[in-house]
Amino acid sequence: MINIPKGTKDVLPYESYKWHYVENIIRDLTKNFGFSEIRTPTFEHTELFLRGVGETTDIVNKEMYTFEDKGKRSITLKPEGTAGVARSYVENGLSEAPQPMKMYYITPVFRYERPQAGRLREHHQFGVELYGSDSPYADVEVISVAKSLFDKVGITELELNINSIGCPVCRAEYNKALKSYLKDHIDGMCPTCKERLDKNPLRILDCKEEKCKAVNAKAPRVIDYLCDDCKAHHETVKNILDSLGIKYTVNPNIVRGLDYYTKTVFEFVSTSIGAQGTVCGGGRYNNLVKEVGGKPTPAVGFGMGIERLLMVLESLNLSVGEVEVPTVYVAPLSQDLIMDAYKIVADLRKEGVSAETDIIGRSLKAQMKYAGKRGYKFVVVIGDEEIKNGVVKIKDMSQGTEDPVQLINLAKEIARK
Ligand code: ATP
Ligand code: MG
């Protein structure tokens, strides 16, 4: 037997309805907010991520699925959704279209990580990207999409953490202060953080090691070093959130795992699914479009892990939608009547009623058992009598009632129920 690769998952026929449930809500909600879907390839030239994501992150340093294709090009399976969208925005001249450009995606994401609960090598993200606005309202618009999604599915326990990591100007000042603090505490840090000290000290604040967390707790806070512009932006974001009644905590230790962020960063964190509790992370990245070769374009967005969202829903016993089953099962009394049953089903389908019949050659008893197990709303048994008289009985499986109806009116009657 050939097994599934480590860190990947099948979505089986009896559970795909959960994905449809979430995806349908996402599509409705993004439309409600005026976002349009963008689909970019599953793989890109490796240099897009090296440049776009920045070279000091774990994602780029350790986690990418990179290979050489037969044409000797270095190809990488997308480790996140944002860089591909930025490439597409530049390559397709989307800056010429009416701005802001509001896009969303649902995409598989590939990262070579140590698989554990809530951490896969292929996971899926719902992301939104808002290009062309530096306004704090754009930040809040993006945060509101995530918040509305959580509201819609009934999750109230997620905590919104926000922070500002400033712009290259104020961050340079901050980096100096942070570096000098960390230098004094280098002995207490993990080997990875020791390496990070010179290249990207900010990243150290993101470390999950206990001893680094202890050092970080007393580190200077980026929020105290913001320039006037970044400070005003941050204050306005908070004011808008306040006026909308969206609760948040300012968490100075949120820096996010990607290098391209500027100003606002945020995370929605759950306490119900264990260590891998971040369901959604995002922020502003005003320098990314320029980095991938476009003209400077402010942008803000987020990525939300769909597997983690489903984990939260299930751990809180919230709805994950309903199993998708056709409405009617048409059961021929004997195999002589299968053609009649099949024609009835074909007619129902043409009328837009989802229907099924026996294509496996089972006895009526076995068919009824199947229909019960699968959870059909209605069953119609077809015998010689029914065909002769053109009258059938619709059995309502949840009520246990039976109603006679003219065969020619079957679709209409079922649609009415
Ligand atoms: P984490 O801190 O958990 O590693 P991250 O900072 O790497 O998350 P992002 O790159 O911001 O995560 O990705 C956005 C979201 O995608 C995360 O908040 C999470 O819900 C989900 N996610 C990230 N990595 C994985 C993974 N390996 N398996 C499942 N979901 C993931
Ligand atoms: Mg990660």
Coordinates of C-alpha atoms and ligand atoms in Angstrom, one line a residue:
M1 CA 0.0 0.0 0.0
I2 CA 1.2 3.5 -0.8
N3 CA 0.7 5.9 2.1
I4 CA -0.1 9.6 2.1
P5 CA 3.0 11.8 2.4
K6 CA 3.7 12.9 6.0
G7 CA 2.0 16.1 7.0
T8 CA -0.7 16.0 4.4
K9 CA -4.4 15.1 4.7
D10 CA -7.2 13.7 2.6
V11 CA -10.5 15.5 2.7
L12 CA -12.8 12.5 2.5
P13 CA -16.2 12.4 0.8
Y14 CA -18.1 12.3 4.1
E15 CA -16.2 15.4 5.5
S16 CA -15.8 17.7 2.4
Y17 CA -19.1 19.3 3.4
K18 CA -17.2 21.1 6.2
W19 CA -14.9 22.7 3.7
H20 CA -17.9 23.7 1.5
Y21 CA -19.5 25.2 4.6
V22 CA -16.5 27.4 5.3
E23 CA -15.8 28.2 1.7
N24 CA -19.4 29.2 1.0
I25 CA -19.3 31.6 3.9
I26 CA -16.0 33.0 2.7
R27 CA -17.4 33.6 -0.8
D28 CA -20.5 35.3 0.5
L29 CA -18.6 37.4 3.0
T30 CA -15.8 38.6 0.6
K31 CA -18.5 39.6 -1.9
N32 CA -20.3 41.5 0.9
F33 CA -17.1 43.4 1.5
G34 CA -16.3 43.9 -2.2
F35 CA -13.4 41.6 -2.6
S36 CA -12.9 39.5 -5.8
E37 CA -11.1 36.2 -6.1
I38 CA -7.6 35.9 -7.5
R39 CA -6.1 32.5 -8.4
T40 CA -2.4 32.3 -8.8
P41 CA -0.3 29.2 -9.6
T42 CA 0.5 26.6 -7.0
F43 CA 4.2 27.0 -7.9
E44 CA 6.3 30.1 -8.7
H45 CA 9.9 30.9 -9.5
T46 CA 11.8 30.4 -6.2
E47 CA 13.3 33.9 -6.4
L48 CA 9.8 35.4 -5.9
F49 CA 9.8 34.1 -2.3
L50 CA 13.4 34.7 -1.7
R51 CA 12.8 38.3 -2.6
G52 CA 9.2 38.8 -1.6
V53 CA 9.3 37.0 1.7
G54 CA 12.7 38.0 2.8
E55 CA 15.6 35.8 3.6
T56 CA 15.6 35.8 7.4
T57 CA 12.4 33.9 8.0
D58 CA 12.0 30.3 8.9
I59 CA 9.6 29.9 6.0
V60 CA 12.3 30.8 3.4
N61 CA 15.3 29.4 5.3
K62 CA 13.9 26.0 6.2
E63 CA 10.4 25.3 5.2
M64 CA 10.2 25.7 1.4
Y65 CA 9.4 22.9 -1.0
T66 CA 11.9 23.8 -3.7
F67 CA 13.0 21.7 -6.6
E68 CA 14.6 22.0 -10.0
D69 CA 12.2 21.3 -12.9
K70 CA 13.2 19.5 -16.1
G71 CA 14.1 22.9 -17.7
K72 CA 16.6 23.5 -14.8
R73 CA 14.5 26.3 -13.3
S74 CA 14.3 26.5 -9.5
I75 CA 10.6 26.2 -8.6
T76 CA 8.9 26.5 -5.2
L77 CA 5.5 25.4 -4.1
K78 CA 3.8 28.4 -2.6
P79 CA 4.7 28.7 1.1
E80 CA 2.1 31.5 1.5
G81 CA -0.4 33.3 -0.6
T82 CA 0.7 36.9 -0.6
A83 CA 3.9 36.9 -2.8
G84 CA 2.1 35.3 -5.7
V85 CA -0.7 37.9 -5.6
A86 CA 2.0 40.7 -5.5
R87 CA 3.7 39.2 -8.5
S88 CA 0.4 38.9 -10.4
Y89 CA -0.6 42.5 -9.4
V90 CA 2.7 43.8 -10.9
E91 CA 2.8 41.5 -13.9
N92 CA -0.8 42.1 -15.0
G93 CA -0.6 45.9 -14.4
L94 CA -3.4 45.7 -11.9
S95 CA -2.3 49.1 -10.5
E96 CA -3.9 50.6 -13.7
A97 CA -7.3 49.1 -12.7
P98 CA -9.5 51.1 -10.3
Q99 CA -8.0 51.2 -6.8
P100 CA -8.1 49.9 -4.2
M101 CA -7.8 46.4 -5.6
K102 CA -9.5 44.1 -3.2
M103 CA -8.7 40.5 -3.7
Y104 CA -9.1 37.2 -1.9
Y105 CA -7.9 33.6 -2.3
I106 CA -8.4 30.1 -1.0
T107 CA -5.2 28.2 -1.7
P108 CA -3.1 25.2 -0.6
V109 CA 0.2 26.3 1.1
F110 CA 3.3 24.1 1.4
R111 CA 5.8 24.2 4.2
Y112 CA 8.3 21.6 5.2
E113 CA 7.5 21.7 8.9
R114 CA 7.5 19.1 11.7
P115 CA 3.9 17.8 11.5
Q116 CA 1.9 18.0 14.7
A117 CA -1.7 19.0 15.7
G118 CA -2.6 22.1 13.6
R119 CA 0.7 22.0 11.7
L120 CA 0.8 20.4 8.3
R121 CA 3.1 20.3 5.4
E122 CA 0.2 21.1 3.1
H123 CA -2.4 23.3 4.6
H124 CA -5.0 25.7 3.2
Q125 CA -5.4 29.4 3.6
F126 CA -8.1 31.9 3.0
G127 CA -6.4 35.2 2.5
V128 CA -7.4 38.7 1.6
E129 CA -5.2 41.4 0.0
L130 CA -6.1 45.1 -0.2
Y131 CA -3.8 47.0 -2.5
G132 CA -3.5 50.7 -3.1
S133 CA -4.6 52.3 0.2
D134 CA -2.4 53.4 3.1
S135 CA -5.4 54.4 5.1
P136 CA -6.0 52.9 8.5
Y137 CA -9.5 52.2 7.3
A138 CA -7.9 49.7 4.9
D139 CA -6.3 47.9 7.8
V140 CA -9.6 47.8 9.6
E141 CA -11.5 46.7 6.5
V142 CA -9.2 43.7 6.3
I143 CA -9.4 42.9 10.0
S144 CA -13.2 43.2 9.8
V145 CA -13.4 40.5 7.1
A146 CA -11.7 38.1 9.5
K147 CA -13.8 39.3 12.4
S148 CA -17.0 39.0 10.5
L149 CA -16.1 35.4 9.4
F150 CA -15.6 34.4 13.0
D151 CA -18.9 36.1 14.0
K152 CA -20.7 34.3 11.2
V153 CA -19.5 30.9 12.2
G154 CA -20.2 31.7 15.9
I155 CA -16.6 31.8 17.2
T156 CA -16.5 34.4 20.0
E157 CA -13.4 33.2 21.9
L158 CA -10.7 34.4 19.4
E159 CA -8.6 37.2 20.7
L160 CA -7.5 39.9 18.3
N161 CA -3.9 41.0 19.1
I162 CA -2.6 44.0 17.2
N163 CA 0.7 45.8 17.1
S164 CA 2.7 48.2 14.9
I165 CA 6.2 47.4 13.8
G166 CA 6.7 50.8 12.2
C167 CA 8.3 51.6 8.9
P168 CA 11.9 51.1 7.7
V169 CA 12.7 54.6 9.2
C170 CA 11.5 54.0 12.8
R171 CA 12.3 50.4 12.8
A172 CA 16.0 51.2 12.1
E173 CA 16.0 53.2 15.3
Y174 CA 14.3 50.4 17.2
N175 CA 16.5 47.7 15.8
K176 CA 19.5 49.5 17.3
A177 CA 17.9 49.6 20.7
L178 CA 16.7 46.0 20.5
K179 CA 20.1 44.8 19.3
S180 CA 21.9 46.5 22.1
Y181 CA 19.5 45.0 24.7
L182 CA 19.7 41.5 23.2
K183 CA 23.5 41.6 23.0
D184 CA 23.5 41.9 26.8
H185 CA 21.3 38.8 27.0
I186 CA 22.7 36.7 24.3
D187 CA 23.8 33.9 26.6
G188 CA 20.2 33.2 27.6
M189 CA 19.0 32.7 24.0
C190 CA 18.5 29.7 21.8
P191 CA 21.1 29.0 19.0
T192 CA 18.7 30.2 16.2
C193 CA 18.1 33.5 18.0
K194 CA 21.8 34.0 18.4
E195 CA 22.1 33.7 14.7
R196 CA 19.2 36.1 14.1
L197 CA 20.7 38.8 16.3
D198 CA 22.7 40.4 13.4
K199 CA 20.5 39.6 10.5
N200 CA 17.1 40.3 11.9
P201 CA 16.8 41.0 15.6
L202 CA 13.0 41.7 15.3
R203 CA 12.5 38.0 14.4
I204 CA 13.8 37.0 17.9
L205 CA 10.6 38.5 19.4
D206 CA 8.7 35.8 17.5
C207 CA 10.7 32.9 19.1
K208 CA 8.6 30.3 20.9
E209 CA 11.4 29.0 23.1
E210 CA 10.7 29.6 26.8
K211 CA 14.2 31.1 27.5
C212 CA 13.9 33.5 24.6
K213 CA 10.4 34.4 25.6
A214 CA 11.8 35.4 29.1
V215 CA 14.4 37.6 27.5
N216 CA 11.9 39.1 25.1
A217 CA 9.5 40.0 27.9
K218 CA 11.8 42.8 29.0
A219 CA 13.0 43.9 25.6
P220 CA 12.4 47.4 24.3
R221 CA 9.0 47.6 22.6
V222 CA 8.8 48.7 18.9
I223 CA 5.6 50.6 19.7
D224 CA 7.6 53.0 21.8
Y225 CA 9.9 53.9 18.9
L226 CA 7.2 54.6 16.2
C227 CA 7.7 57.8 14.1
D228 CA 4.9 60.3 14.1
D229 CA 3.3 58.9 10.9
C230 CA 3.4 55.3 12.1
K231 CA 2.1 56.3 15.6
A232 CA -0.8 58.3 14.1
H233 CA -1.6 55.4 11.9
H234 CA -1.6 53.0 14.8
E235 CA -3.8 55.3 17.0
T236 CA -6.3 55.7 14.2
V237 CA -6.5 51.9 13.6
K238 CA -7.3 51.5 17.3
N239 CA -9.9 54.3 17.2
I240 CA -11.7 52.8 14.3
L241 CA -11.7 49.4 15.9
D242 CA -13.1 51.0 19.1
S243 CA -15.8 52.8 17.3
L244 CA -16.9 49.6 15.6
G245 CA -16.9 47.7 18.9
I246 CA -14.2 45.3 17.7
K247 CA -12.2 44.2 20.8
Y248 CA -8.4 43.9 20.7
T249 CA -5.3 43.8 22.8
V250 CA -2.2 45.7 21.9
N251 CA 0.5 43.0 22.1
P252 CA 4.0 44.5 21.6
N253 CA 5.5 41.1 20.9
I254 CA 3.6 40.3 17.8
V255 CA 6.0 40.8 14.9
R256 CA 4.7 38.1 12.5
G257 CA 6.8 35.4 10.7
L258 CA 7.3 37.3 7.4
D259 CA 9.8 40.1 6.8
Y260 CA 7.7 42.3 4.5
Y261 CA 5.4 43.8 7.2
T262 CA 5.2 47.5 8.0
K263 CA 3.1 49.3 10.5
T264 CA 0.0 47.2 11.5
V265 CA 0.4 43.6 12.3
F266 CA -2.3 41.4 13.9
E267 CA -3.3 37.9 14.9
F268 CA -6.5 36.2 15.9
V269 CA -5.5 33.6 18.5
S270 CA -7.5 30.8 19.9
T271 CA -7.1 29.2 23.3
S272 CA -9.1 26.1 22.5
I273 CA -6.8 24.2 20.1
G274 CA -3.6 24.0 22.0
A275 CA -0.2 25.4 21.1
Q276 CA -0.9 26.0 17.4
G277 CA -3.5 28.6 18.3
T278 CA -3.0 31.3 15.7
V279 CA -5.9 31.0 13.3
C280 CA -5.3 34.2 11.3
G281 CA -2.3 36.4 10.9
G282 CA -1.8 39.5 8.8
G283 CA -0.8 43.1 8.6
R284 CA 0.3 45.9 6.3
Y285 CA 3.2 45.4 3.9
N286 CA 3.8 48.7 2.1
N287 CA 7.1 47.6 0.6
L288 CA 6.3 44.2 -0.9
V289 CA 5.0 45.4 -4.3
K290 CA 8.2 47.4 -4.8
E291 CA 10.3 44.4 -3.7
V292 CA 8.7 42.2 -6.4
G293 CA 9.4 44.9 -9.1
G294 CA 6.3 47.1 -9.1
K295 CA 5.9 50.8 -8.2
P296 CA 5.5 51.5 -4.5
T297 CA 2.0 50.4 -3.5
P298 CA 0.6 50.3 0.0
A299 CA -1.0 46.9 0.8
V300 CA -2.6 45.1 3.7
G301 CA -3.9 41.6 4.1
F302 CA -4.1 38.4 6.1
G303 CA -3.8 34.6 5.8
M304 CA -6.2 32.3 7.7
G305 CA -5.5 28.6 8.2
I306 CA -8.7 26.8 7.2
E307 CA -7.7 23.5 9.0
R308 CA -7.2 25.5 12.2
L309 CA -10.5 27.3 11.7
L310 CA -12.2 23.9 11.4
M311 CA -10.4 22.7 14.5
V312 CA -11.7 25.6 16.5
L313 CA -15.2 25.1 15.2
E314 CA -15.1 21.4 16.2
S315 CA -13.4 21.9 19.5
L316 CA -16.2 24.4 20.4
N317 CA -18.9 22.1 19.1
L318 CA -20.0 24.8 16.6
S319 CA -21.7 23.9 13.3
V320 CA -19.4 22.8 10.5
G321 CA -22.3 22.6 8.1
E322 CA -24.4 19.7 7.1
V323 CA -23.6 16.4 5.3
E324 CA -24.5 16.9 1.6
V325 CA -27.0 14.2 0.5
P326 CA -29.4 14.3 -2.5
T327 CA -32.9 15.2 -1.5
V328 CA -34.7 12.1 -2.9
Y329 CA -33.9 8.4 -3.1
V330 CA -36.0 6.6 -5.7
A331 CA -36.2 2.9 -4.8
P332 CA -37.3 0.4 -7.3
L333 CA -39.3 -2.4 -5.7
S334 CA -37.5 -5.0 -7.9
Q335 CA -34.7 -4.8 -10.4
D336 CA -37.3 -5.1 -13.2
L337 CA -38.2 -1.6 -12.5
I338 CA -34.8 0.0 -12.5
M339 CA -35.2 1.6 -15.9
D340 CA -38.5 3.3 -14.7
A341 CA -36.8 4.4 -11.5
Y342 CA -33.8 5.7 -13.5
K343 CA -36.1 7.8 -15.8
I344 CA -37.9 9.3 -12.8
V345 CA -34.5 10.3 -11.3
A346 CA -33.4 11.7 -14.6
D347 CA -36.5 13.9 -14.8
L348 CA -36.1 15.0 -11.2
R349 CA -32.5 16.0 -11.8
K350 CA -33.6 18.0 -14.9
E351 CA -36.1 19.8 -12.7
G352 CA -33.3 20.7 -10.4
V353 CA -34.2 18.2 -7.6
S354 CA -31.2 16.2 -6.5
A355 CA -32.0 12.5 -6.7
E356 CA -30.5 9.1 -6.7
T357 CA -31.6 5.6 -7.4
D358 CA -30.1 2.1 -7.0
I359 CA -27.2 1.4 -9.4
I360 CA -25.8 -1.4 -7.5
G361 CA -28.6 -4.0 -7.8
R362 CA -29.7 -4.2 -4.2
S363 CA -32.9 -5.5 -2.7
L364 CA -35.5 -3.0 -1.5
K365 CA -34.6 -3.8 2.1
A366 CA -30.9 -3.0 1.4
Q367 CA -31.9 0.1 -0.4
M368 CA -34.0 1.4 2.4
K369 CA -31.1 0.7 4.8
Y370 CA -28.8 2.7 2.6
A371 CA -31.2 5.6 2.3
G372 CA -31.6 5.7 6.0
K373 CA -27.9 5.6 6.7
R374 CA -27.2 8.3 4.1
G375 CA -29.9 10.6 5.5
Y376 CA -32.2 11.3 2.5
K377 CA -35.0 13.6 3.2
F378 CA -37.5 11.7 1.0
V379 CA -37.8 8.2 -0.4
V380 CA -40.1 7.2 -3.2
V381 CA -40.7 3.5 -3.7
I382 CA -41.6 2.5 -7.3
G383 CA -43.6 -0.7 -7.9
D384 CA -45.7 -1.9 -10.9
E385 CA -48.8 -0.4 -9.4
E386 CA -47.1 3.1 -9.1
I387 CA -46.0 3.0 -12.7
K388 CA -49.4 1.8 -14.0
N389 CA -51.3 4.5 -12.1
G390 CA -48.8 7.3 -12.4
V391 CA -49.1 7.9 -8.7
V392 CA -46.3 7.5 -6.1
K393 CA -45.9 8.0 -2.4
I394 CA -43.4 10.5 -1.1
K395 CA -42.1 9.2 2.2
D396 CA -40.8 12.0 4.5
M397 CA -37.9 10.2 6.3
S398 CA -37.8 12.5 9.3
Q399 CA -41.6 12.7 9.9
G400 CA -42.3 9.1 8.9
T401 CA -45.3 10.4 6.9
E402 CA -46.4 9.3 3.4
D403 CA -48.1 11.5 0.8
P404 CA -49.5 10.3 -2.5
V405 CA -48.6 12.5 -5.5
Q406 CA -49.0 12.3 -9.3
L407 CA -45.8 11.2 -10.8
I408 CA -45.8 14.1 -13.2
N409 CA -45.9 16.5 -10.2
L410 CA -43.2 14.8 -8.2
A411 CA -40.5 17.4 -8.7
K412 CA -42.9 20.3 -8.0
E413 CA -44.2 18.6 -4.8
I414 CA -40.7 17.9 -3.5
A415 CA -39.6 21.4 -4.2
R416 CA -42.6 22.6 -2.3
K417 CA -41.8 20.6 0.8
Ligands
ATP1 P1 2.6 29.7 13.2 O1 3.1 30.7 14.1 O2 1.5 28.9 13.7 O3 3.7 28.9 12.5 P2 2.7 31.4 10.9 O4 3.1 32.7 11.4 O5 3.7 30.5 10.2 O6 1.9 30.5 12.0 P3 1.3 32.5 8.7 O7 2.4 32.4 7.8 O8 0.9 33.8 9.1 O9 1.5 31.5 9.9 O10 0.0 31.7 8.0 C1 -1.3 32.2 8.3 C2 -2.1 31.1 9.0 O11 -2.0 29.8 8.3 C3 -1.7 30.8 10.4 O12 -2.2 31.7 11.3 C4 -2.2 29.4 10.6 O13 -3.6 29.5 10.9 C5 -2.1 28.8 9.3 N1 -0.9 27.9 9.2 C6 0.4 28.3 9.1 N2 1.3 27.3 9.0 C7 0.5 26.2 9.1 C8 0.8 24.8 9.1 N3 2.0 24.3 8.9 N4 -0.3 23.9 9.2 C9 -1.6 24.4 9.3 N5 -1.9 25.7 9.3 C10 -0.9 26.6 9.2
MG2 MG 5.0 29.1 10.9

